[in-house]
Structures are given as C-alpha cells and as structure tokens.
XYZ file of C-alpha atoms in Angstrom:
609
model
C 46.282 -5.557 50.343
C 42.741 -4.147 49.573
C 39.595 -6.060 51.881
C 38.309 -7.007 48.374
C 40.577 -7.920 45.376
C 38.761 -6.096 42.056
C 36.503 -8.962 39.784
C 37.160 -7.565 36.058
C 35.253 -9.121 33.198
C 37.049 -8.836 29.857
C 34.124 -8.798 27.132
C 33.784 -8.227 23.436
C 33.251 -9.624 20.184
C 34.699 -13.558 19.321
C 38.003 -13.096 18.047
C 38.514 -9.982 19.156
C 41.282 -11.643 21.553
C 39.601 -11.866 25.089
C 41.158 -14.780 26.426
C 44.432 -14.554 24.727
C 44.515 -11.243 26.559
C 43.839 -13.079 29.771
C 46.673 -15.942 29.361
C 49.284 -13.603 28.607
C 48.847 -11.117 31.303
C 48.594 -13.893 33.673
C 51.943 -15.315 31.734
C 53.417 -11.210 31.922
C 52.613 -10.947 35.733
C 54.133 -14.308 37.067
C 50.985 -15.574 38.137
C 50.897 -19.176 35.951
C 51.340 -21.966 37.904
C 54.676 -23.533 38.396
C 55.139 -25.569 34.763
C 52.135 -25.157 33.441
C 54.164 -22.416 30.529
C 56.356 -25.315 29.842
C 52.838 -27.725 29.574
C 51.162 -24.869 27.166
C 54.543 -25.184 25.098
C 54.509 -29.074 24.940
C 50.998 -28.966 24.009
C 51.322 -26.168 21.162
C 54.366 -28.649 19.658
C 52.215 -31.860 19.723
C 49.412 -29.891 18.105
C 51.725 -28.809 15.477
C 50.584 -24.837 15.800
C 52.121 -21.801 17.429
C 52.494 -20.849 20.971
C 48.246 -20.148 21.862
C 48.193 -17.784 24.959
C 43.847 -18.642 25.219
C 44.606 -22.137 25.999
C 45.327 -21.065 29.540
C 41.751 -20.415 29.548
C 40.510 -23.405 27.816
C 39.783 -26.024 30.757
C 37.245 -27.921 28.515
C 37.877 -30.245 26.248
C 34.978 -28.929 24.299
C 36.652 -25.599 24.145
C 39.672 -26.294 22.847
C 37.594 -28.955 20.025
C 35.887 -26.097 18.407
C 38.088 -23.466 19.325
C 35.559 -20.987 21.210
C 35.219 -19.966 24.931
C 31.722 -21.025 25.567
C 31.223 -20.403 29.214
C 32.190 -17.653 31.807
C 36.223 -18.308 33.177
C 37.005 -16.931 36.308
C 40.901 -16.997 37.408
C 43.295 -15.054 39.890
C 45.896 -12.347 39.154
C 48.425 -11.223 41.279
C 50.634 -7.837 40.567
C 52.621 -6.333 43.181
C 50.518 -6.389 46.509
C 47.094 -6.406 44.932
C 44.968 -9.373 43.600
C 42.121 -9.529 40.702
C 39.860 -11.910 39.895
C 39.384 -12.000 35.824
C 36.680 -12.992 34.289
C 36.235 -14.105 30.872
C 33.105 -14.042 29.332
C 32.576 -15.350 25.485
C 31.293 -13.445 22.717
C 29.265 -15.301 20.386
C 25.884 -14.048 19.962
C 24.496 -16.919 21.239
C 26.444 -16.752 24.384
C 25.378 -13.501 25.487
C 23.686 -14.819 28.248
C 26.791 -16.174 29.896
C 28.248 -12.852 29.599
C 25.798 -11.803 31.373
C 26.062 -13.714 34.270
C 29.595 -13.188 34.056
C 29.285 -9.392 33.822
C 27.232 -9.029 36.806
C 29.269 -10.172 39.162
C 31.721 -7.798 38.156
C 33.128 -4.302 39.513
C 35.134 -3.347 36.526
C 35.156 -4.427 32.774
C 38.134 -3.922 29.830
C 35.999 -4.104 26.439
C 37.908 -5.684 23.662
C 37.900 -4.406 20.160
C 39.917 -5.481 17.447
C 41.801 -3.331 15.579
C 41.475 -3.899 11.939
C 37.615 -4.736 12.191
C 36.734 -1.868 14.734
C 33.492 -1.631 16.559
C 31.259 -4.429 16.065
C 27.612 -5.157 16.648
C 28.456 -7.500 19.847
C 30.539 -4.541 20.953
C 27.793 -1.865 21.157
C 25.526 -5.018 22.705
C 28.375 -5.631 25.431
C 28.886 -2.221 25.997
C 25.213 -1.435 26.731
C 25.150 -4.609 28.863
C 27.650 -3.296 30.892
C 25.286 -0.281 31.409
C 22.641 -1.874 32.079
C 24.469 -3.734 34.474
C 25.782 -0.916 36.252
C 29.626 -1.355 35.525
C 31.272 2.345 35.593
C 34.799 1.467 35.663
C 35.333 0.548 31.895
C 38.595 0.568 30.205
C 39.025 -0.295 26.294
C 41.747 -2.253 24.950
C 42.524 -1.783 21.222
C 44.123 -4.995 20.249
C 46.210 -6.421 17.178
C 48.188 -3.369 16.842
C 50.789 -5.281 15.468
C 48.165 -6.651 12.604
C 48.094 -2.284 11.486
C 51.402 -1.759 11.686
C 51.349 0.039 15.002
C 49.255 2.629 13.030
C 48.162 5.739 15.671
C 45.907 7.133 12.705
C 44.042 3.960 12.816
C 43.959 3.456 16.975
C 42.728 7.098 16.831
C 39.901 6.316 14.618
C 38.750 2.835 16.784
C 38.779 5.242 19.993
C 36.888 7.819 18.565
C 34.609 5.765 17.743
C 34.083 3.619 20.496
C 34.070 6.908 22.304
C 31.128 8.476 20.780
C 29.240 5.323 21.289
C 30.061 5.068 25.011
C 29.060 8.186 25.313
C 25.829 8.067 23.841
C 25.133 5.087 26.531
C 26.875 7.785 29.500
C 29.712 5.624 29.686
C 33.311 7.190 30.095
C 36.039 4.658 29.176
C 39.169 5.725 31.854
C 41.122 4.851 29.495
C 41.389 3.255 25.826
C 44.611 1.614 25.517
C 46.138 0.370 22.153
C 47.698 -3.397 22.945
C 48.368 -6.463 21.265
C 47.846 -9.249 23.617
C 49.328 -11.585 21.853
C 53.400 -9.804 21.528
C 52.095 -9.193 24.937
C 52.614 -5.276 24.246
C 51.426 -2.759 26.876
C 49.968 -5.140 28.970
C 52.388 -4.878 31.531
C 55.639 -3.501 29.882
C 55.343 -0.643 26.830
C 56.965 -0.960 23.654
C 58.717 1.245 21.162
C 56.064 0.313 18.472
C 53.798 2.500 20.271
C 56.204 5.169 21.597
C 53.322 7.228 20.486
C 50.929 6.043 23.042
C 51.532 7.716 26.401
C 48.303 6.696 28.898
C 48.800 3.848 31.010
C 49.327 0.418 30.055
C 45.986 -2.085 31.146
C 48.027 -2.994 34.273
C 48.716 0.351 35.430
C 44.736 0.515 34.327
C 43.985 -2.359 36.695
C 45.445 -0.385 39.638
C 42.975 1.884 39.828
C 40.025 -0.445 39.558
C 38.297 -0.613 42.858
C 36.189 -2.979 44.403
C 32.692 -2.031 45.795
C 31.525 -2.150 49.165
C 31.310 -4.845 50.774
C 27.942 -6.784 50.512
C 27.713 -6.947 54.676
C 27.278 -3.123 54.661
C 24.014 -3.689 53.040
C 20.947 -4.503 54.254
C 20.511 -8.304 55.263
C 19.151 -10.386 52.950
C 19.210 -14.354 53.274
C 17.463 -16.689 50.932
C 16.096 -19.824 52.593
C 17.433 -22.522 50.623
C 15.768 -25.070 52.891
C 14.707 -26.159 56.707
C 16.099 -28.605 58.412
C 14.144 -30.482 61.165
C 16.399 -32.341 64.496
C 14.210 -33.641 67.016
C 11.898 -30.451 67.680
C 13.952 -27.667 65.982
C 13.668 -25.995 62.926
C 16.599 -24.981 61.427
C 16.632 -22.652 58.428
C 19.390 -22.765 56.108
C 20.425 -20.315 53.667
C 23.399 -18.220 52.251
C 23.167 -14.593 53.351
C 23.526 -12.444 50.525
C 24.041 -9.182 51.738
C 24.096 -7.526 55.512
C 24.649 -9.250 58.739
C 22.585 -10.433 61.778
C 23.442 -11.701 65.162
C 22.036 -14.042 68.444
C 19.119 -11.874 69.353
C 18.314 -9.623 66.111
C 14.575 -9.646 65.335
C 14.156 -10.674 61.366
C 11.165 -10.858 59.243
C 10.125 -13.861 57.238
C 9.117 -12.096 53.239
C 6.710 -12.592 51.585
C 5.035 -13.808 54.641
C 5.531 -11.087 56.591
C 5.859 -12.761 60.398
C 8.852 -11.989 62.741
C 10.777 -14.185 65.316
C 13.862 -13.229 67.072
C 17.445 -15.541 66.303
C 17.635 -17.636 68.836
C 21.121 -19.433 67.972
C 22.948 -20.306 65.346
C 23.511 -23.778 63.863
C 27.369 -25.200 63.630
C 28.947 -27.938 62.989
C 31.184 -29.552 64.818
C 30.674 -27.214 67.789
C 32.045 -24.354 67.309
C 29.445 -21.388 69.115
C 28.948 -18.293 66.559
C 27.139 -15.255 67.562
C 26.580 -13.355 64.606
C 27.134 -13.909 60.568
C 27.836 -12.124 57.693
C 27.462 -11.562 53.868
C 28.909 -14.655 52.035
C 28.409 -16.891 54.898
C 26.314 -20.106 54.359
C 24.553 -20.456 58.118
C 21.778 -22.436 59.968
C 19.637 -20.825 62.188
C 16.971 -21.163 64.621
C 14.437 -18.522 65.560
C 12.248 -18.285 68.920
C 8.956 -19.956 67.943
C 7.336 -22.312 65.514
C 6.863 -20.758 61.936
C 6.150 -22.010 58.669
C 9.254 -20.791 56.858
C 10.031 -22.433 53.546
C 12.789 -22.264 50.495
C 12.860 -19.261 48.954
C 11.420 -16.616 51.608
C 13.648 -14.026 52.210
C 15.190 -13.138 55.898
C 15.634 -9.326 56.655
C 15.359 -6.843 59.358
C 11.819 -5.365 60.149
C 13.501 -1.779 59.719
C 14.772 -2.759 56.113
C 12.850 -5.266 54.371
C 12.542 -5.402 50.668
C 9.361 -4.500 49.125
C 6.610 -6.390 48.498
C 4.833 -6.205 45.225
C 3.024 -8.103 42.956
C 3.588 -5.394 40.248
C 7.022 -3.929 39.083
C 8.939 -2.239 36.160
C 12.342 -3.283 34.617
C 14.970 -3.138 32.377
C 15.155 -6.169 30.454
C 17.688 -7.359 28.365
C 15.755 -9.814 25.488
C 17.315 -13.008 24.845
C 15.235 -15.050 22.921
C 14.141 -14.825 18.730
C 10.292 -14.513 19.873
C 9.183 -11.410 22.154
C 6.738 -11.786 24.551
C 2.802 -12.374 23.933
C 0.408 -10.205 25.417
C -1.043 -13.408 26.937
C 2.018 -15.044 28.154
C 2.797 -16.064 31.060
C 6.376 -16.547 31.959
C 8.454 -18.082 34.990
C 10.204 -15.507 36.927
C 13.308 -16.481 39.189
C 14.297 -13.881 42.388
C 16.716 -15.630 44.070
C 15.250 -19.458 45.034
C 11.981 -18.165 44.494
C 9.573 -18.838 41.922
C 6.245 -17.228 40.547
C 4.637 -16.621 37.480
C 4.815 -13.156 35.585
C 3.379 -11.606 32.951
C 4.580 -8.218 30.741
C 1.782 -5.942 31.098
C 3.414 -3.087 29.441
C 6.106 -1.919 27.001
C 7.416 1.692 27.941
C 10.529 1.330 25.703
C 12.334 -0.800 23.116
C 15.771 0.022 22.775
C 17.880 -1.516 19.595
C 21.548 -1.843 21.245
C 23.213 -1.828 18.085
C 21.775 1.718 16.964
C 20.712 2.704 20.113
C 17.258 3.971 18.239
C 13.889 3.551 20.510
C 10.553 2.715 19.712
C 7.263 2.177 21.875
C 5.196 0.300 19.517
C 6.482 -2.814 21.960
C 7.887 -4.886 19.216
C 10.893 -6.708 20.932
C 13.413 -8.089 19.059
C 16.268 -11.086 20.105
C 18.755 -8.798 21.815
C 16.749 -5.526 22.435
C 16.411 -4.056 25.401
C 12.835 -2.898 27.141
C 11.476 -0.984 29.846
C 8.095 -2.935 31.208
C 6.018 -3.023 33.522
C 5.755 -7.146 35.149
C 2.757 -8.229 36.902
C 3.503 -11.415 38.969
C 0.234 -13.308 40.591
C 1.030 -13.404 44.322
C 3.289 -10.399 45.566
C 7.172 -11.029 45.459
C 10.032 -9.873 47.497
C 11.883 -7.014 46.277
C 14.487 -4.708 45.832
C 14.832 -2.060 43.590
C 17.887 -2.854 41.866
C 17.605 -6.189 42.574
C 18.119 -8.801 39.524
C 15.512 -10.939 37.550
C 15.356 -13.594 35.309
C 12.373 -14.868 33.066
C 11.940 -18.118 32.029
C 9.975 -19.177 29.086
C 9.623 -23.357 30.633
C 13.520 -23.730 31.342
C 14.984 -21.406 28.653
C 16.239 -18.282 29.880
C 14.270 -15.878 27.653
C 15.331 -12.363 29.580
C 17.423 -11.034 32.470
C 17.427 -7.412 34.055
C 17.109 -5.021 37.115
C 14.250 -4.042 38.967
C 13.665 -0.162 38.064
C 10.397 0.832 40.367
C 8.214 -1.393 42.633
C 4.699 0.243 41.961
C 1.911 -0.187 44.873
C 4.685 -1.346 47.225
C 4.298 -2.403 50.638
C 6.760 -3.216 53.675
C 5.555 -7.231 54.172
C 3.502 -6.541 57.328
C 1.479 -9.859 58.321
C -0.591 -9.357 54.842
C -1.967 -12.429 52.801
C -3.934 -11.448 49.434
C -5.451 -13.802 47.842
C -5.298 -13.878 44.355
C -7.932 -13.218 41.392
C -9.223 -16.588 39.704
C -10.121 -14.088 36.604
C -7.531 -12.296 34.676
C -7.372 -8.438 33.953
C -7.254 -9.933 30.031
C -10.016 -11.627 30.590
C -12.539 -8.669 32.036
C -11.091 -6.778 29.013
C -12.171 -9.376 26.763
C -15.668 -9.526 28.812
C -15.924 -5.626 28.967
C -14.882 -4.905 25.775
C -11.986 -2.808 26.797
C -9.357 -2.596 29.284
C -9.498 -0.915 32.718
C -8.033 2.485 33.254
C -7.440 5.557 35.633
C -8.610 8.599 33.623
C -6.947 10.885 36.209
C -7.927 14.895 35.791
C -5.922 17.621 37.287
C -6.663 21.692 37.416
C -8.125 24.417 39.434
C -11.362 24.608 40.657
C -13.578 25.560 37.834
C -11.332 24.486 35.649
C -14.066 22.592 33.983
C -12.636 18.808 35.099
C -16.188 17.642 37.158
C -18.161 18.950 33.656
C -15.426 17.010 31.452
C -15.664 13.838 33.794
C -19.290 13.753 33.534
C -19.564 13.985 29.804
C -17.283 11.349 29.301
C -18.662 8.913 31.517
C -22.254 9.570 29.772
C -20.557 8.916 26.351
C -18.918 5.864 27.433
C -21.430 4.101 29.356
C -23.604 4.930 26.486
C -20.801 2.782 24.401
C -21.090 0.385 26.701
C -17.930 0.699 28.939
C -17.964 -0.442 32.439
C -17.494 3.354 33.922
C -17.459 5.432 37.080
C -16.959 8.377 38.109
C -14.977 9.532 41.522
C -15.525 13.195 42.110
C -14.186 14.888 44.582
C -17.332 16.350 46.714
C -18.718 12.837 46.277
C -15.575 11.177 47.894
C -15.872 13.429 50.475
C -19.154 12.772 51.529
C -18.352 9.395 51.650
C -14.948 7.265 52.030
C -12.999 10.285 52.951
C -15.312 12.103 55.424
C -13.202 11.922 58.082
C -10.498 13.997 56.138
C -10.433 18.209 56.088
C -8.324 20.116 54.694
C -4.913 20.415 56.077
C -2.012 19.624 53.577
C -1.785 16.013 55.490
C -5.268 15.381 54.857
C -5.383 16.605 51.134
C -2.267 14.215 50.642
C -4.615 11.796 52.221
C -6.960 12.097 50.470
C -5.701 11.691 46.832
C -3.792 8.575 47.874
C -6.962 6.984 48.685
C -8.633 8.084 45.878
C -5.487 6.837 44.078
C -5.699 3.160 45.588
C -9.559 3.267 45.099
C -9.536 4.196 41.153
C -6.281 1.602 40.731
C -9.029 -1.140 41.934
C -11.713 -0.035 39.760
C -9.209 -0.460 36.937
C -7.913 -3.517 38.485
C -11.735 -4.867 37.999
C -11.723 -3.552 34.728
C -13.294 -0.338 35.356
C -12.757 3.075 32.978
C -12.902 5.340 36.102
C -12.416 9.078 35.546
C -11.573 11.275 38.531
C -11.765 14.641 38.712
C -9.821 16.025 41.427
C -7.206 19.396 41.739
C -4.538 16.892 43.313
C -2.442 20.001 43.174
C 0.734 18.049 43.996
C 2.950 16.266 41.467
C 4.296 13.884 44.115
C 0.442 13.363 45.154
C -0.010 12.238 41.253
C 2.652 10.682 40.382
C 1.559 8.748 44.065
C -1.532 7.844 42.272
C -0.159 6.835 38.688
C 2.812 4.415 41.046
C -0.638 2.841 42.133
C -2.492 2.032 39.149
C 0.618 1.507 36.991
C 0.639 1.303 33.047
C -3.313 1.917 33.559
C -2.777 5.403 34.585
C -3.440 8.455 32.400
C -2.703 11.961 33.711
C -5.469 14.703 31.854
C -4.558 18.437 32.456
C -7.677 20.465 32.468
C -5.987 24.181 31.537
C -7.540 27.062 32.454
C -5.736 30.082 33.870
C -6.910 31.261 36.877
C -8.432 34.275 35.663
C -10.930 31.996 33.510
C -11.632 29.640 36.333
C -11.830 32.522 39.047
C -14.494 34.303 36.340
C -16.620 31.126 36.537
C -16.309 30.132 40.448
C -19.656 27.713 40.279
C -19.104 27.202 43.982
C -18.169 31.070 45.240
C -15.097 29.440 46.320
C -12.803 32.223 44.585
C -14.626 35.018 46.513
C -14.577 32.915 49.629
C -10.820 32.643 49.597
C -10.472 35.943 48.408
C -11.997 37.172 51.437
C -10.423 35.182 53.588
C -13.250 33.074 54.826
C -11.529 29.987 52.621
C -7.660 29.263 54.002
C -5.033 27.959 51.715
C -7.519 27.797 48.651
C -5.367 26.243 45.630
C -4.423 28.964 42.894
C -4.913 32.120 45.518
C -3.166 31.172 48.867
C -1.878 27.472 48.055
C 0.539 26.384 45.046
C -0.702 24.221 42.401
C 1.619 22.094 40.512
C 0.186 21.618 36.674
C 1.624 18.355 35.333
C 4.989 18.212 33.353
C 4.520 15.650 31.695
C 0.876 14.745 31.074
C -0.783 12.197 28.609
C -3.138 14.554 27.229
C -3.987 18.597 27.670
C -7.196 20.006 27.698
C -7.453 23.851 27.583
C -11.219 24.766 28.724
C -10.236 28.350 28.428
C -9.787 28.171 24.408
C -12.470 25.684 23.226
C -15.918 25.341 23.759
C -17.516 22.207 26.026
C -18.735 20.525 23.487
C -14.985 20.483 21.776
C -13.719 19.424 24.974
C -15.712 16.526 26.105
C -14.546 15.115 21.966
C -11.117 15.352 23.176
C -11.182 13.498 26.456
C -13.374 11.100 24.881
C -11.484 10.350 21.886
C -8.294 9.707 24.134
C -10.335 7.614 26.610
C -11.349 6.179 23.464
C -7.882 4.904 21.713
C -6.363 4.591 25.702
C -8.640 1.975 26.633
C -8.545 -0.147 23.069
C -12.745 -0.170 22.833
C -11.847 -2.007 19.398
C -11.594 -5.082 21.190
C -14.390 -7.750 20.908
C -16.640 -7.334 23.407
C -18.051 -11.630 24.398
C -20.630 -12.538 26.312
C-alpha cells in the first residue's frame, strides 16, 4: 500500500450527480459499512422514493431537508490494496467557497458534467479553480448516459467540448469517461451499453492517481497556535505543517526574526520524543526566554519564508462587490492576522469565457492578478495560500504568485507609516512612481530625465531626479565598475527610487542598467509603481554624439567593458513605453515621456491642502 492514499475531490455543477457518484462507487467497491445498504434501503421505503445512492453522503439533516450537499464530505475508499480519500464538494454558486477549501486539499479531481445539459457555467468556474489550485491529475466523468440513450455522438460532443475548454486553461483531462453513476455503469464494472467506449473505467482511472510528496520533505513550517507557561518554561504549541525538526535544530521565530535552539520536546504522559514531523501537533521548548506568540511561524534559518509587507496573487473573487481602492481588508496566513489592501489590478479574468481585461473591474466569481500591500511585513511563501476577509465574510481566496522587496526575517523591526500612500497622493496631487530609463550612453535618457522633471515640478509634482554621475558621487561612491559593483549599484538605486515613490515621490532615473535581471530587480522593488522607459538609439547615433568621449575612450581601450562596445546591453522586452531619440527631435521626446508620466501618475487627482 502507497505511504499516502490519493485525496480526490469530485466537483461540478448541482445535479450534475457528484455525490450519487460517490455512494455508489463506495456501494460498487465493498467499502459501505456493514448494514448501512440495508439502512439506505429502509430509509428510501419509508420516504416513499427510489433507491438514492447521495444519501450515503448526506450526514446532515439539513442536507437531506432541502436536498443539496452544502458542505465539503470527505470519506474512505478501499479497492484492491490501495485506499482514497473522496471528497465531495457542492456546486451551487453560492457554495463555491467550500469547494474551494475542499479542492485544495486535494491531489486529484474527477469533474462532473452531465450529459444532456453539457458544460455549464459552474463547470468552466470549477475547472479553472482546479487550475488555479494547482490540481493536474483531472479526469472527466460524463454522466447520465443512460438519460441519451447511451448515445457516443452525444458523449463525443460533451468531451470535445470540455476538451477545448481545458485546454484553453492548460489542463489535460487523462481521461474523459462516459458513466452513469446511478446504474452504477463504468464505475467499476463496464457495460454493453457502452461497448463503444474503450478507455478505462473511473476506477481503473483512480489507480493511477498519485499522491504528492509528503509534506515532511518540505521545508519546516509550524504555526504557533499558542504558549503555554509551567512554572518557568515556555512551551510553544503548534501543528507543524510541513518539514521536520529535532532536539537540537536551531529555528527562527517569523516575522520576528530571533533564533533559539530546541531544547526538548513537550509530551504527555512521558513518553521522550526527539524529533517531529509534518502533521504532528507538538510542544516545544527552546533554549532562552523569547517573546513568541500565536501565529509566528517556526522554520529553519537556512529556509525561512519570506518576509514582505508587499506581494502579488491570484485571487479567486467571491463576493458581489469588488474591492475599493480605499479598502482595507483582513488577511488570514495561517493563525495570523494583518490588514491588507489591493494596490493593483494586473488582470481580471472572467472564468466562464475566459476573456481578460485590466481596467480592474472585478466581478463575483472573477479571477485577478494583484498586487496586496499588508501594513507590517508577513510571513511568506510563494505558493503559499491566502484568504481575505471583508469583517468575517470570506470575500477572496488564492496563492501567493511573487513576494516583491522580500527579505529573509533577519532580527528586522520596521515600523510602520502613520500616513497612507493614498493619502500623500491625495496631498501631492498624484501618486508616487519609479520613472525608470534604460539605453546607452548618449542615448539621450539624462536630457529626457531632466526635461521631465522641469515640466513636472513646474505642474507641481513632488519630483526628483537620480542620475547616474550624481549617485555616484554620492550614495554609491564606494562602488566602480566591475559587473558586481554595477549590479550593485542599480539595486540601490532601485531600493532608493522605490522609497521616493513610497513617500510619494515621481522620481525619474536615468541609468543604462544594461541588465534585464538588474531591472526587473528594480521594478520587484518598487512594485505596481514601477515604469520601465526605453530610450532607443542605435549605437551608431549615440556613439556619433558621445557628450562624455566615452565611445572614443572605450574604443581605444583606455575604457574596459564599456556597455554597447565591449559589454552586452540588454534593451527591455517588455517595456511600458519606447522612446526612439534617434527618429524624433528633443523637443518631441521630452512630450512623450511627459505625457506618459502624465496619465501614469493620475495628476487628475485633486490636489488638498
């Protein structure tokens, strides 16, 4: 028998026959309880209605009242040598929720569609939950067969379309299996009705599910869930979620960021334990007094999570309203607690089409890419799950996608800003931003940045410019010109211009940063504020102009690895906005950066007082 017996969640739309597919397999592979067939039977008579294979399922009263599975069912399955726990997760539309709780826990999924009606809306929504979710081992079961007659044409039609769909969310279905749960018809046993059909039948299906890793080959993570005090010990308790750790093991105490070595662990009655693993509730103690608390997170030094207090994700919208630009909501890691706010909309995706949009509207059941801000720094993993809370009502639940400015929790404390980014853009009149430029010398980016700034300040705009002689001179003086030291030097100038536009600043850079990993460094830093500028100009044009004799310094060699003669430069892929000095005249050029610094930084706002 596998270490791990496979969780499967069976989802779809309401009606589509999720749990009646559950109580007959579990009726088809012997694994009922002693009677409780006969007790289903008994029932069915007193109610006066036919043999109903979902009442297995139905352990609430309330469920079998109005008929609906409202919450997520787990129960066992056992076939041959090999357990499964199933999972049945309900489909109404204002379930979806549960199903998602229920998917996640998940390592394989069979996605129910009915026959006669085909693919519904809350089947393209499940389906892209289980994407977003991560679930790659998908099967699709095609039930009521027996309500078309057994009809291939029509199975063939259901699978292509479901097909087409999955694919257009990168899911391949290992198989799509025409059934009908209730006859209980190639669930476990085939029938001739579907001689037709030759792929497996959703137990041979089952058999290849596999479970994942286990959770102790991951890196330790333990939520304090509280500390206990006896006589002078501390002892922190907790379940460990993932990893191990043992008597001796140094951990690290997130967000705080202080260490302590294990010095024992807690049991009860006296049994003496040395080590613990992933799933295990423990009680520890450590080496020395520290103020630990519920909700920090225990890890090793050498793998912590991150620590951020800005991160994007994938969210998957729950509630009828979308989220104000002024909201605040509750976010939930784990036992901890803080309050977030959406900064920034990348993406709206509609899961029923599938179409996106970036105009941020976010609809009940759309799914967005955003950037969260929280207001002290979090523990994190990427990949790592979040819920938001709008007071106690789940309004959204996703995955952590990119920690931006991370840091490994190192004995740090930041304090907190009393005064909002919104409200310096309110005060300033418009919001802060990274203006970044990128070229070759001479490219014309200095000349650009210098314009702007006159135009803006001139509007009004809280602006500054970070040029790279003038950094040089100053904050980065101690840097030369080595590749380390030019990687250096743009990540400072990075962190530098993300605070200016932290504090509400427009600052415009103008710097070769001839390194996409240097830049996209930089734009991690300063987030959804960020705005890449390529200043074009081929290097016959710039080497032409050479301001500086730089060009026919490095052409004679007096000037090692000079950018565009002896050292690469990377122009930007992907870049908000390109200037091409080469083509259009200064005048032309200093409209177009300051038009886009213009609409970037929303100077229609009202400036106050």
């Amino acid at each position: 028998m596998s270490e791990r017996s496979p969780a499967i969640v069976v989802v779809g739309h309401v009606d589509h026959g999720k749990s009646t597919l559950i109580g007959r397999m579990l009726h088809e592979t012997g694994s009922l309880p002693e009677g409780k067939l006969a007790e289903l039977e008994a029932s069915s008579k007193r109610r006066g209605v036919p043999m109903e294979w979902s009442f297995v399922l139905d352990a609430l009263q309330m469920e079998r009242d109005q008929a609906v599975t409202v919450d997520t069912t787990r129960v066992w399955m056992r076939a041959g040598d090999r357990r499964y726990a199933i999972i049945d997760a309900p489909g109404h539309r204002q379930f979806i929720s549960n199903m998602l709780s229920g998917a996640a826990e998940a390592d394989a999924a069979i996605l129910m569609i009915d026959a006669i009606e085909g693919v519904s809306e809350q089947t393209r929504r499940h389906a892209y939950l289980l994407r977003l979710l991560g679930i790659e081992q998908v099967v699709v079961a095609v039930n009521k067969m027996d309500a078309v007659d057994w009809s291939e044409e029509r199975f063939q039609a259901v699978a292509r379309e479901c097909g087409a769909y999955l694919a257009e969310l990168q899911i391949t279905a290992s198989a799509i299996i025409p059934i009908s749960a209730y006859q209980g018809v190639n669930l476990v046993a085939r029938s001739a009705h579907l001689s037709w059909y030759t792929g497996p039948t959703l137990l041979e299906a089952f058999g290849r599910f596999v479970a994942r890793s286990p959770a102790h080959d991951g890196p330790l993570r333990l939520l304090v869930q509280d500390v206990y005090r006896r006589g002078t010990r501390r002892i922190v308790v907790g379940r460990i979620d993932s990893g191990s750790f043992a008597v001796g093991d140094t951990v690290l105490v997130s967000p705080a960021g202080i260490t302590a070595t294990v010095e024992s662990f807690e049991t009860w009655p006296s049994e003496s334990k040395s080590s613990a693993r992933a799933g295990e509730s423990v009680g520890f103690c450590v080496d020395r007094p520290l103020y630990i608390e519920r909700g920090d997170v225990i890890s090793h030094e050498s793998d912590s999570p991150h620590r951020a207090g800005a991160f994007d994700a994938t969210l998957f919208w729950l509630d009828e309203s979308g989220p104000d630009s002024d909201e605040s909501f509750r976010i939930q890691l784990g036992p901890t607690e803080s309050r977030v706010w959406v900064e920034a909309i990348e993406r709206v995706v509609d899961t029923e089409n599938l179409a996106q949009s970036t105009t941020g509207t976010v609809s009940q059941y759309s799914v967005l890419d955003a950037r969260l801000r929280t207001n002290a720094p979090v523990p994190l993993d990427i990949g790592g799950r979040v819920v938001l809370l709008r007071g106690s009502h789940v309004v959204a639940g996703g995955l952590v996608s990119r920690v931006a400015s991370a840091t490994r929790a190192t004995n740090l404390y930041p304090q907190q800003h009393l005064v909002s980014r919104h409200e310096r853009a309110v005060r300033n009149g418009h919001t802060g931003a990274v203006i970044w430029l990128t070229g070759l010398s001479a490219s014309g980016k200095s000349t650009l940045a210098m314009a702007v700034e006159r135009r803006l300040f001139a509007r009004g705009c809280f602006v500054y410019v970070l040029d790279g002689d003038n950094v040089r001179a100053g904050i980065n003086r101690d840097l030369g010109f080595s590749a380390e030291d030019r990687a250096e030097n743009i990540r400072r100038v990075g962190e530098v211009a993300a605070l200016f536009a932290d504090a509400g600043a427009i600052v415009v850079t103008a710097f070769i940063s001839p390194f996409r990993k240097d830049r996209d460094a930089a734009r991690a830093s300063a987030g959804s504020a960020f705005h890449e500028i390529y200043v074009s100009a081929d290097l016959a044009t710039c080497e032409a102009r050479d301001p500086k004799g730089l060009y026919r310094r490095a052409r004679s060699g007096e000037v090692k690895e000079f950018t565009g003669v002896t050292a690469p430069y990377e122009p930007p892929e992907s870049a908000e906005l390109v200037i091409d000095t080469s083509k259009h005249s200064i005048d032309d050029c200093v409209e177009q950066l300051y038009a886009y610094a213009y609409t970037a930084t929303r100077l229609s706002l009202q400036k106050t007082s």
